[in-house]
PDB file of C-alpha atoms in Angstrom:
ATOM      1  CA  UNK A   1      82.394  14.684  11.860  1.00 82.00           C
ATOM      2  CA  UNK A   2      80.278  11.987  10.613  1.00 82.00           C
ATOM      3  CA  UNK A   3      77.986  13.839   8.566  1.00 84.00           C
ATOM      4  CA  UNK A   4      81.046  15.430   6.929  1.00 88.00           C
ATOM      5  CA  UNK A   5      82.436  12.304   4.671  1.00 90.00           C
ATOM      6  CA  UNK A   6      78.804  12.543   2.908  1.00 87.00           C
ATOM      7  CA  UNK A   7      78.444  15.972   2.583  1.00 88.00           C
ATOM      8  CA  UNK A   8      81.685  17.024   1.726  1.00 93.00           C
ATOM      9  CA  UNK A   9      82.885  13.997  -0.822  1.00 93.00           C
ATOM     10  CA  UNK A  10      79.647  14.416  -2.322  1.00 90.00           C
ATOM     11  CA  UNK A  11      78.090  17.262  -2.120  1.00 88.00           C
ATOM     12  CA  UNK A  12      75.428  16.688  -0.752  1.00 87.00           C
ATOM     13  CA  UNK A  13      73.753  19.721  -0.614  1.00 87.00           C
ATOM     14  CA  UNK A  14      70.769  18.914   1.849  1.00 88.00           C
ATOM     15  CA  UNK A  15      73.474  18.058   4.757  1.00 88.00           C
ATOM     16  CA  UNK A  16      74.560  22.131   3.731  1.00 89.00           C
ATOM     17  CA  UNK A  17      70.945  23.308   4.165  1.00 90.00           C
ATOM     18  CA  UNK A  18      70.490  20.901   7.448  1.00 91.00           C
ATOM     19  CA  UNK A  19      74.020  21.972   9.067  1.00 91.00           C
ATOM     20  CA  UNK A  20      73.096  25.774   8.763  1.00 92.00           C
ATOM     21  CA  UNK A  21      69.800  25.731  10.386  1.00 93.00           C
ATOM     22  CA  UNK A  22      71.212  23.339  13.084  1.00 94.00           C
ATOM     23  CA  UNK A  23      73.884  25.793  13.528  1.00 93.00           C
ATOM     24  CA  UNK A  24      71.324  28.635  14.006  1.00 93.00           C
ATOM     25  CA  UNK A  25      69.504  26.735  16.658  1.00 96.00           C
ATOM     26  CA  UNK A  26      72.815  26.032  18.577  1.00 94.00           C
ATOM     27  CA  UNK A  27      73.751  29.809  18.521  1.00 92.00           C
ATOM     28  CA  UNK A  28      70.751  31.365  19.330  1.00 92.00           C
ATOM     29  CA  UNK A  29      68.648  28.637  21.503  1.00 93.00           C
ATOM     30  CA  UNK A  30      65.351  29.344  19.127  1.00 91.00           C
ATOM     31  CA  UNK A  31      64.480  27.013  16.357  1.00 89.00           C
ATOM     32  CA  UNK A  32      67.096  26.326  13.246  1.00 91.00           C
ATOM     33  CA  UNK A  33      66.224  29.330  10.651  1.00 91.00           C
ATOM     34  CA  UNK A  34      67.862  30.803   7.441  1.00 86.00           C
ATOM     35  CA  UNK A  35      67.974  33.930   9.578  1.00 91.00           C
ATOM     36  CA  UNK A  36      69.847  32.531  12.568  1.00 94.00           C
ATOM     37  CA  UNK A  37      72.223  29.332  10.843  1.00 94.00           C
ATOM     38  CA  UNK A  38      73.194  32.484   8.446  1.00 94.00           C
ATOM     39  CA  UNK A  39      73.985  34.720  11.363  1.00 94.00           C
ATOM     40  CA  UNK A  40      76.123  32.096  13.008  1.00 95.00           C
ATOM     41  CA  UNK A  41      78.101  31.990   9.501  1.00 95.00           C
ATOM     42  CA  UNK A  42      78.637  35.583   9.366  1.00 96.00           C
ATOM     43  CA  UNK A  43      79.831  35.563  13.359  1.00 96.00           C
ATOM     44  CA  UNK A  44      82.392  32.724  12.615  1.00 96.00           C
ATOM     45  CA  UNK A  45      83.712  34.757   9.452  1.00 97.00           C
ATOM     46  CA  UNK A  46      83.797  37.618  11.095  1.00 97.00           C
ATOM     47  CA  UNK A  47      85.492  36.633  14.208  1.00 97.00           C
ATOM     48  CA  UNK A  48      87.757  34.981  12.172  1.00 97.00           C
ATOM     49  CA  UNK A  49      88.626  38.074  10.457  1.00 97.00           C
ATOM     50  CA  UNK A  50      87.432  37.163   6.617  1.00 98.00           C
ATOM     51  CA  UNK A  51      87.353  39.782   4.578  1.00 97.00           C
ATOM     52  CA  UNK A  52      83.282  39.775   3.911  1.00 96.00           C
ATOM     53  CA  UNK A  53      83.385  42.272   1.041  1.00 96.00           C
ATOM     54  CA  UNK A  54      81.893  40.753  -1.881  1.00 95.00           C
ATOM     55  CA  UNK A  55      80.481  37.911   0.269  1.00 95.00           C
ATOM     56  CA  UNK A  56      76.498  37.462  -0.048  1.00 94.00           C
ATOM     57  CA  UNK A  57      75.077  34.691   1.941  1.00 93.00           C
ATOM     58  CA  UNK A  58      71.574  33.697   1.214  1.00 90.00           C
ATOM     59  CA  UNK A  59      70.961  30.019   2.523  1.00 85.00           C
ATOM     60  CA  UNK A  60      73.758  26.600   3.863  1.00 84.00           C
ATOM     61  CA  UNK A  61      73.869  25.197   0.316  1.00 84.00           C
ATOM     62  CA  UNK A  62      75.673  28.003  -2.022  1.00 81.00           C
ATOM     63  CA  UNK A  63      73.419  26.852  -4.679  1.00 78.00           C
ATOM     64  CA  UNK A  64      70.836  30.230  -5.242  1.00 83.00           C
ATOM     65  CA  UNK A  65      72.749  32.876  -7.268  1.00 86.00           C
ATOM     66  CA  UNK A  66      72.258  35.179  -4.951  1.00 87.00           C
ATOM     67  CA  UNK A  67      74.916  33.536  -2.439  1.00 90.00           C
ATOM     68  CA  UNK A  68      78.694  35.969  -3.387  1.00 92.00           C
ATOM     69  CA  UNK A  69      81.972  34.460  -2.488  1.00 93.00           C
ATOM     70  CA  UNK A  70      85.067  35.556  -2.853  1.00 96.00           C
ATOM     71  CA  UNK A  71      88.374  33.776  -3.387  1.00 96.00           C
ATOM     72  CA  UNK A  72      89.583  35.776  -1.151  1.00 97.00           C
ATOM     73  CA  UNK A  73      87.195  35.346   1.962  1.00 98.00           C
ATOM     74  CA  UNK A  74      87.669  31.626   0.843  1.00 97.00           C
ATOM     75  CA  UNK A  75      91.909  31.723   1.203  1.00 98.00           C
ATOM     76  CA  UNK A  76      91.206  33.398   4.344  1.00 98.00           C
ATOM     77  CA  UNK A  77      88.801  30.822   6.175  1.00 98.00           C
ATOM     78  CA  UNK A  78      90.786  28.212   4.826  1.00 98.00           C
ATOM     79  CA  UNK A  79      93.621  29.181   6.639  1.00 98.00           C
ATOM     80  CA  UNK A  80      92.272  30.161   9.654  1.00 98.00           C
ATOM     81  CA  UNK A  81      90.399  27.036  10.447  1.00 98.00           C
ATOM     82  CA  UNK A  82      93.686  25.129  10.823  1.00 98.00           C
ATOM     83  CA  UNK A  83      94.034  26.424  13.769  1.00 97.00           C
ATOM     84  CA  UNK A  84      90.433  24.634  14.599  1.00 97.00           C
ATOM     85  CA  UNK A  85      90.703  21.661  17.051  1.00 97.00           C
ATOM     86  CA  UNK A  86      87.783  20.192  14.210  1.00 96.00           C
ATOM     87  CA  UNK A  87      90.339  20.581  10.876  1.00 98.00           C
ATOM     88  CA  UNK A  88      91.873  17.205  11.086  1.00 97.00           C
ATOM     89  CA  UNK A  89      88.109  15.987  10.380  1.00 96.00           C
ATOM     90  CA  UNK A  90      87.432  18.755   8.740  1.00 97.00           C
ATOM     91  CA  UNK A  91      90.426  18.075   6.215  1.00 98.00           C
ATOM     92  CA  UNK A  92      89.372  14.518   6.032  1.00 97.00           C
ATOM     93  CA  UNK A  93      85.993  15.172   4.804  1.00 96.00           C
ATOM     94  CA  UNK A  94      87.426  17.251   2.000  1.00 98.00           C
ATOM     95  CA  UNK A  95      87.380  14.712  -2.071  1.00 98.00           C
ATOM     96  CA  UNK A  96      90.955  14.031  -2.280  1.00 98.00           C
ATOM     97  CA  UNK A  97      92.002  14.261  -5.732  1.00 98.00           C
ATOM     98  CA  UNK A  98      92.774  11.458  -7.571  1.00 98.00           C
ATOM     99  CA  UNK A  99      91.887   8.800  -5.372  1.00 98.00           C
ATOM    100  CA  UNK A 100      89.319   6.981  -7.297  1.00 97.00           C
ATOM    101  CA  UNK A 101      87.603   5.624  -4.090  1.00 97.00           C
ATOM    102  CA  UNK A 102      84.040   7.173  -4.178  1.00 96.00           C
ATOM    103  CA  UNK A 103      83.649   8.250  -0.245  1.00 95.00           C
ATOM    104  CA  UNK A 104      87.856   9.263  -0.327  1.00 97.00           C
ATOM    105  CA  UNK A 105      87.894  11.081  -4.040  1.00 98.00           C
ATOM    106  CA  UNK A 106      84.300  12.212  -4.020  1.00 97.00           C
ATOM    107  CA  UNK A 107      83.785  14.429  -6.530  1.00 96.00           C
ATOM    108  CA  UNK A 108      87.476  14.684  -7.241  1.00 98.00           C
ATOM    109  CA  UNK A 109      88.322  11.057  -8.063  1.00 97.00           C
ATOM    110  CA  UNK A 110      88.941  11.596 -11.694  1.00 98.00           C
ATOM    111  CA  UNK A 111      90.269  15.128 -10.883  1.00 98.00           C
ATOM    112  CA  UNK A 112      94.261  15.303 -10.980  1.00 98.00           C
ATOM    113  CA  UNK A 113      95.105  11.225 -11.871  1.00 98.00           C
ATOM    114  CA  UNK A 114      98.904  10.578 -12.356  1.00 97.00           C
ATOM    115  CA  UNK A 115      99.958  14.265 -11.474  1.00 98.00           C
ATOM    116  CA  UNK A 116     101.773  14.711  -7.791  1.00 98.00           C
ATOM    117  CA  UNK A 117      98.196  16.477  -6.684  1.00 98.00           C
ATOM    118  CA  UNK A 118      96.651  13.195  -6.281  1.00 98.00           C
ATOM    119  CA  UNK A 119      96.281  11.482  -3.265  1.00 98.00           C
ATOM    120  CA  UNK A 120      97.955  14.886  -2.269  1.00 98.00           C
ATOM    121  CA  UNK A 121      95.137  17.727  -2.369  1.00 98.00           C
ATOM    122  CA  UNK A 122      91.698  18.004  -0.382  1.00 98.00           C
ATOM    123  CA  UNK A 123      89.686  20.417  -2.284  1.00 98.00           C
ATOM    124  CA  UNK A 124      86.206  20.900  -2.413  1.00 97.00           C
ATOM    125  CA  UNK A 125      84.367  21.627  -5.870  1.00 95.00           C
ATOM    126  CA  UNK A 126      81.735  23.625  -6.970  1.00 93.00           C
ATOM    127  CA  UNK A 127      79.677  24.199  -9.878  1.00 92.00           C
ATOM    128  CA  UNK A 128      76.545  26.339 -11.283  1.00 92.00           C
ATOM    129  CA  UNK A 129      75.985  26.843 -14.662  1.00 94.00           C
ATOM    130  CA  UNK A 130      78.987  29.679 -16.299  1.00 95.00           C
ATOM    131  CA  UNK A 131      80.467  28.602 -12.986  1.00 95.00           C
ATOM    132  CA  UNK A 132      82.995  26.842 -11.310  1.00 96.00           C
ATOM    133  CA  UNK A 133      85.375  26.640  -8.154  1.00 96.00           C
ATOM    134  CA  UNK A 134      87.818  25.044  -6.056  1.00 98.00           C
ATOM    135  CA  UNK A 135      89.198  25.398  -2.804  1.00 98.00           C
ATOM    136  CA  UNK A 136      91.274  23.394  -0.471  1.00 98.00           C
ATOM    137  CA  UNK A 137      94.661  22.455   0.578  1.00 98.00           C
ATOM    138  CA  UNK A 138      97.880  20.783  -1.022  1.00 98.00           C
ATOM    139  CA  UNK A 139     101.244  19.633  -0.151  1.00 98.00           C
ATOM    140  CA  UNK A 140     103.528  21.081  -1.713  1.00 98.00           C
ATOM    141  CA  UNK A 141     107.189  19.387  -2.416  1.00 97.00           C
ATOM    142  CA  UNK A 142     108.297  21.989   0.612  1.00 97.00           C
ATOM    143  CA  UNK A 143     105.862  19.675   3.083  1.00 97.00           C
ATOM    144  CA  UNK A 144     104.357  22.787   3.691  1.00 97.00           C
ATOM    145  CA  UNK A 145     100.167  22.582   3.371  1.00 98.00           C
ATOM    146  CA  UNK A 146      99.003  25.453   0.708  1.00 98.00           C
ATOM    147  CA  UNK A 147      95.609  26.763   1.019  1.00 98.00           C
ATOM    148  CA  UNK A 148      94.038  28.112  -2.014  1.00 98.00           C
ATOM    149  CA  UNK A 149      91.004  28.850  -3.949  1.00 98.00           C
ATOM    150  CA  UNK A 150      89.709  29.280  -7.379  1.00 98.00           C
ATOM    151  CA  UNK A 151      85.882  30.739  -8.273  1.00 96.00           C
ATOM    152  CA  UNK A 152      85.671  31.319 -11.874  1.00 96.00           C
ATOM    153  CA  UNK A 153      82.449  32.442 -14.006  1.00 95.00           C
ATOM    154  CA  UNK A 154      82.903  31.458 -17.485  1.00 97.00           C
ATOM    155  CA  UNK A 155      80.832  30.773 -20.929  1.00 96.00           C
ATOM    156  CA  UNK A 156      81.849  28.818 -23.609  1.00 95.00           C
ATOM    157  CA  UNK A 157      84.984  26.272 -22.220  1.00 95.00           C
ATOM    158  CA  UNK A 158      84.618  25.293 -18.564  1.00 95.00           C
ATOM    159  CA  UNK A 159      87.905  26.742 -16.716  1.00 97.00           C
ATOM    160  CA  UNK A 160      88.264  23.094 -14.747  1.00 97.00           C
ATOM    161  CA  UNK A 161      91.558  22.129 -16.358  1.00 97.00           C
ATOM    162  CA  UNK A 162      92.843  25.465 -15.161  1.00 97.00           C
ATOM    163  CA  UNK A 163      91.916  24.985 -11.497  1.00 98.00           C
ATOM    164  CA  UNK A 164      93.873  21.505 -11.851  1.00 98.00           C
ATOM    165  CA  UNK A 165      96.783  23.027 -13.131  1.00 98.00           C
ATOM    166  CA  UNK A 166      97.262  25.381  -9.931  1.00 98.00           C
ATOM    167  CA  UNK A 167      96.599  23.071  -7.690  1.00 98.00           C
ATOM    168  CA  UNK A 168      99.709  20.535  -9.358  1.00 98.00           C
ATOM    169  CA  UNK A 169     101.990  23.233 -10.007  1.00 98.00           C
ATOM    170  CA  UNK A 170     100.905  24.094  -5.819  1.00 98.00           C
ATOM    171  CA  UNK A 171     102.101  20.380  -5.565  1.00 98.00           C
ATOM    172  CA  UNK A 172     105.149  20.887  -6.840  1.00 98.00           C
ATOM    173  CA  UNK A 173     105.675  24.351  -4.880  1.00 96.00           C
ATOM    174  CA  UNK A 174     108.656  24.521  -3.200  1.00 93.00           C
ATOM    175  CA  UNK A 175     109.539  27.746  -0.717  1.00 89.00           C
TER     176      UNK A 175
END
């Protein structure tokens, strides 16, 4: 849970790489690989029932093109792993937006200011050139916690203020 804050508020992309390997080793008793951290991943999704068409993983980080998500598999995990005895840190690691504290916002802090999503959604971001997403969880008005996810590929006008809009109007969501 420590090395969470860091490498979820900031994403810090060498914790990803680090994390995968070390979960490899832990699975399979050999020495942290690619092969056996990525392994791990897929047995956790899988056993966890996400949906892994469309879902490509190459390497911990997500940053090689060749890694496929889906918003899908991503809506699925993230509600599944509520039901983790980890999600309370888990959820604690995620940037909440809003909150211009750098380890609390992370790379949310200017994300969401003055709507009722801040201080009130843990999402994390990411971001390749033509491409963008966000996933996470929200309070809704309801009290109930939404899960939800976003990937977009774009060119021309980033699709960011679009992902903030679902995410407040999911803030304002009432059952």
């Amino acid at each position: 849970s420590k090395l969470l804050v860091p490498f979820m508020k900031l994403s810090n992309n060498m914790h990803a790489e680090a994390l995968t390997k070390a979960m490899g080793a832990k699975r399979s008793g050999a020495p942290g690989t690619w092969s056996n951290g990525l392994a791990a991943t897929r047995a956790y999704l899988t056993a966890r029932q996400v949906p892994m068409s469309g879902v490509s993983l190459s390497d911990g980080s997500g940053l090689p093109r060749a890694n496929r998500l889906t918003p899908r598999a991503l809506g699925k995990l993230l509600v599944a792993v509520q039901s983790e005895p980890w999600f309370p840190a888990f959820k604690a690691s995620l940037p909440v937006a809003g909150n211009t504290k750098r380890m609390v916002g992370g790379t949310l802090r200017y994300r969401m200011n003055g709507t009722r999503a801040a201080n009130n959604a843990w999402a994390k971001t990411g971001s390749l050139t033509g491409v963008t997403a966000l996933s996470g969880y929200v309070r809704g008005r309801d009290g109930h916690l939404y899960a939800f996810s976003m990937l977009s590929n774009y060119t021309g006008s980033s699709p960011r203020p679009v992902e903030d809009k679902l995410v407040v109007t999911l803030a304002g969501w009432r059952r």
